[in-house]
Amino acid sequence: MKIKITENNPYQEVRQAKFNGAKAYFIERLRSNRSDFHLDFGAHDGEFVGSLKKNDLILGGMGLDANSRVVEKNSSEMPVGVELKAIGTNSPIPFKDCTFSTVSLIGVVEHVVEQEKMLKELRRVMKPDGYILIAVPGKHFFSFLDMGNWKFIFPKLHEWYVRLTKGT
């Protein structure tokens, strides 16, 4: 789906960073359909969900990530109305059903062994009329160097590595 990226989009330079194109698209989508409460699953440092709030595209937001050190370091930097929390890799999402209007997973899916379980859980916490943005790395000549892509190239090796380093 094509969409025009406006000049005031904070991710308009889509080629400068890995997932800026997906982020720019989501910003434009939210301009026409503002979200009341957004979940950024795999938020890392919360930069994206914080940007959504700073640009007044969401009323509030939550960033969840498995890296507790990064979350702890950056949670105090979140704008008012946005929280950043650590979550276990196999933990259910700690929210009631139909909590979020919008959800983003940017560069996360390829690192999850039990994708179907994760997607069902995200669907549970998303409102029925909500929408989700999922962005995964593109395939290119050097894809094999990105461990996230190992899931597709060496699935058993990737599963073994994730279970070894992150638990079941």
C-alpha positions as a Python dict, from the first residue, in 0.01 Angstrom:
ca = {
    (1, 'M'): (0, 0, 0),
    (2, 'K'): (143, 335, -102),
    (3, 'I'): (103, 645, 107),
    (4, 'K'): (248, 995, 73),
    (5, 'I'): (503, 1079, 341),
    (6, 'T'): (456, 1440, 452),
    (7, 'E'): (742, 1681, 518),
    (8, 'N'): (676, 1700, 892),
    (9, 'N'): (693, 1321, 937),
    (10, 'P'): (981, 1250, 1180),
    (11, 'Y'): (1072, 941, 974),
    (12, 'Q'): (1056, 1102, 630),
    (13, 'E'): (1415, 1003, 556),
    (14, 'V'): (1305, 645, 504),
    (15, 'R'): (1643, 519, 386),
    (16, 'Q'): (1846, 645, 683),
    (17, 'A'): (1752, 371, 929),
    (18, 'K'): (1639, 11, 900),
    (19, 'F'): (1266, 47, 971),
    (20, 'N'): (1205, 417, 902),
    (21, 'G'): (982, 335, 605),
    (22, 'A'): (743, 134, 823),
    (23, 'K'): (749, 398, 1093),
    (24, 'A'): (681, 676, 842),
    (25, 'Y'): (388, 481, 701),
    (26, 'F'): (240, 427, 1047),
    (27, 'I'): (277, 798, 1133),
    (28, 'E'): (82, 891, 818),
    (29, 'R'): (-182, 629, 894),
    (30, 'L'): (-228, 770, 1245),
    (31, 'R'): (-265, 1125, 1112),
    (32, 'S'): (-598, 1025, 960),
    (33, 'N'): (-703, 787, 1238),
    (34, 'R'): (-558, 891, 1575),
    (35, 'S'): (-517, 618, 1836),
    (36, 'D'): (-632, 648, 2193),
    (37, 'F'): (-393, 389, 2339),
    (38, 'H'): (-100, 234, 2148),
    (39, 'L'): (113, -71, 2226),
    (40, 'D'): (465, -93, 2086),
    (41, 'F'): (561, -457, 2138),
    (42, 'G'): (938, -496, 2134),
    (43, 'A'): (977, -124, 2196),
    (44, 'H'): (1346, -141, 2292),
    (45, 'D'): (1422, 212, 2417),
    (46, 'G'): (1068, 342, 2352),
    (47, 'E'): (1179, 585, 2082),
    (48, 'F'): (893, 503, 1844),
    (49, 'V'): (603, 508, 2093),
    (50, 'G'): (753, 824, 2246),
    (51, 'S'): (762, 982, 1901),
    (52, 'L'): (395, 896, 1844),
    (53, 'K'): (303, 1077, 2166),
    (54, 'K'): (530, 1376, 2100),
    (55, 'N'): (366, 1418, 1760),
    (56, 'D'): (21, 1402, 1923),
    (57, 'L'): (-82, 1091, 1728),
    (58, 'I'): (-178, 888, 2036),
    (59, 'L'): (-339, 985, 2364),
    (60, 'G'): (-128, 735, 2555),
    (61, 'G'): (104, 448, 2493),
    (62, 'M'): (287, 149, 2629),
    (63, 'G'): (619, 8, 2518),
    (64, 'L'): (701, -351, 2616),
    (65, 'D'): (1041, -510, 2570),
    (66, 'A'): (1228, -817, 2695),
    (67, 'N'): (1553, -623, 2751),
    (68, 'S'): (1509, -503, 3108),
    (69, 'R'): (1839, -310, 3110),
    (70, 'V'): (1738, -95, 2812),
    (71, 'V'): (1389, -44, 2956),
    (72, 'E'): (1527, 59, 3295),
    (73, 'K'): (1772, 301, 3135),
    (74, 'N'): (1511, 472, 2913),
    (75, 'S'): (1179, 455, 3102),
    (76, 'S'): (1235, 792, 3272),
    (77, 'E'): (1279, 956, 2928),
    (78, 'M'): (926, 874, 2810),
    (79, 'P'): (684, 1163, 2755),
    (80, 'V'): (385, 1203, 2988),
    (81, 'G'): (125, 940, 2902),
    (82, 'V'): (375, 681, 2777),
    (83, 'E'): (524, 399, 2982),
    (84, 'L'): (806, 161, 2904),
    (85, 'K'): (803, -176, 3080),
    (86, 'A'): (1006, -496, 3072),
    (87, 'I'): (822, -819, 2996),
    (88, 'G'): (935, -1181, 3004),
    (89, 'T'): (977, -1356, 2671),
    (90, 'N'): (700, -1606, 2745),
    (91, 'S'): (483, -1384, 2960),
    (92, 'P'): (128, -1298, 2865),
    (93, 'I'): (76, -930, 2787),
    (94, 'P'): (-30, -777, 3121),
    (95, 'F'): (-342, -597, 2992),
    (96, 'K'): (-711, -669, 2970),
    (97, 'D'): (-876, -772, 2644),
    (98, 'C'): (-944, -492, 2393),
    (99, 'T'): (-713, -236, 2558),
    (100, 'F'): (-523, -95, 2258),
    (101, 'S'): (-647, 79, 1944),
    (102, 'T'): (-319, 25, 1763),
    (103, 'V'): (-21, -209, 1799),
    (104, 'S'): (324, -205, 1640),
    (105, 'L'): (584, -482, 1611),
    (106, 'I'): (887, -341, 1437),
    (107, 'G'): (1178, -578, 1390),
    (108, 'V'): (1042, -820, 1651),
    (109, 'V'): (858, -1108, 1484),
    (110, 'E'): (1172, -1266, 1341),
    (111, 'H'): (1316, -1303, 1693),
    (112, 'V'): (1017, -1485, 1842),
    (113, 'V'): (1006, -1865, 1836),
    (114, 'E'): (634, -1898, 1919),
    (115, 'Q'): (499, -1640, 1676),
    (116, 'E'): (144, -1773, 1665),
    (117, 'K'): (115, -1755, 2045),
    (118, 'M'): (249, -1397, 2044),
    (119, 'L'): (12, -1285, 1766),
    (120, 'K'): (-289, -1438, 1943),
    (121, 'E'): (-194, -1253, 2260),
    (122, 'L'): (-159, -924, 2070),
    (123, 'R'): (-496, -979, 1906),
    (124, 'R'): (-648, -1037, 2249),
    (125, 'V'): (-535, -697, 2381),
    (126, 'M'): (-623, -509, 2060),
    (127, 'K'): (-967, -357, 2008),
    (128, 'P'): (-1179, -524, 1736),
    (129, 'D'): (-1158, -219, 1508),
    (130, 'G'): (-789, -160, 1584),
    (131, 'Y'): (-499, -218, 1350),
    (132, 'I'): (-149, -353, 1375),
    (133, 'L'): (177, -267, 1200),
    (134, 'I'): (423, -552, 1159),
    (135, 'A'): (759, -481, 999),
    (136, 'V'): (1027, -742, 934),
    (137, 'P'): (1370, -708, 774),
    (138, 'G'): (1386, -730, 397),
    (139, 'K'): (1565, -1015, 226),
    (140, 'H'): (1887, -920, 53),
    (141, 'F'): (2226, -1062, -37),
    (142, 'F'): (2366, -1024, 318),
    (143, 'S'): (2051, -1142, 498),
    (144, 'F'): (2229, -1448, 633),
    (145, 'L'): (2449, -1219, 846),
    (146, 'D'): (2149, -1091, 1044),
    (147, 'M'): (2068, -1345, 1318),
    (148, 'G'): (1704, -1235, 1300),
    (149, 'N'): (1691, -1380, 951),
    (150, 'W'): (1837, -1712, 1068),
    (151, 'K'): (1483, -1808, 1158),
    (152, 'F'): (1406, -1833, 788),
    (153, 'I'): (1741, -1960, 660),
    (154, 'F'): (1839, -2195, 946),
    (155, 'P'): (1514, -2247, 1142),
    (156, 'K'): (1635, -2522, 1378),
    (157, 'L'): (1960, -2340, 1456),
    (158, 'H'): (1765, -2019, 1526),
    (159, 'E'): (1519, -2198, 1755),
    (160, 'W'): (1807, -2363, 1944),
    (161, 'Y'): (1986, -2029, 1983),
    (162, 'V'): (1674, -1842, 2105),
    (163, 'R'): (1587, -2114, 2355),
    (164, 'L'): (1946, -2123, 2479),
    (165, 'T'): (1979, -1747, 2524),
    (166, 'K'): (1624, -1638, 2608),
    (167, 'G'): (1462, -1950, 2755),
    (168, 'T'): (1165, -2135, 2612),
}
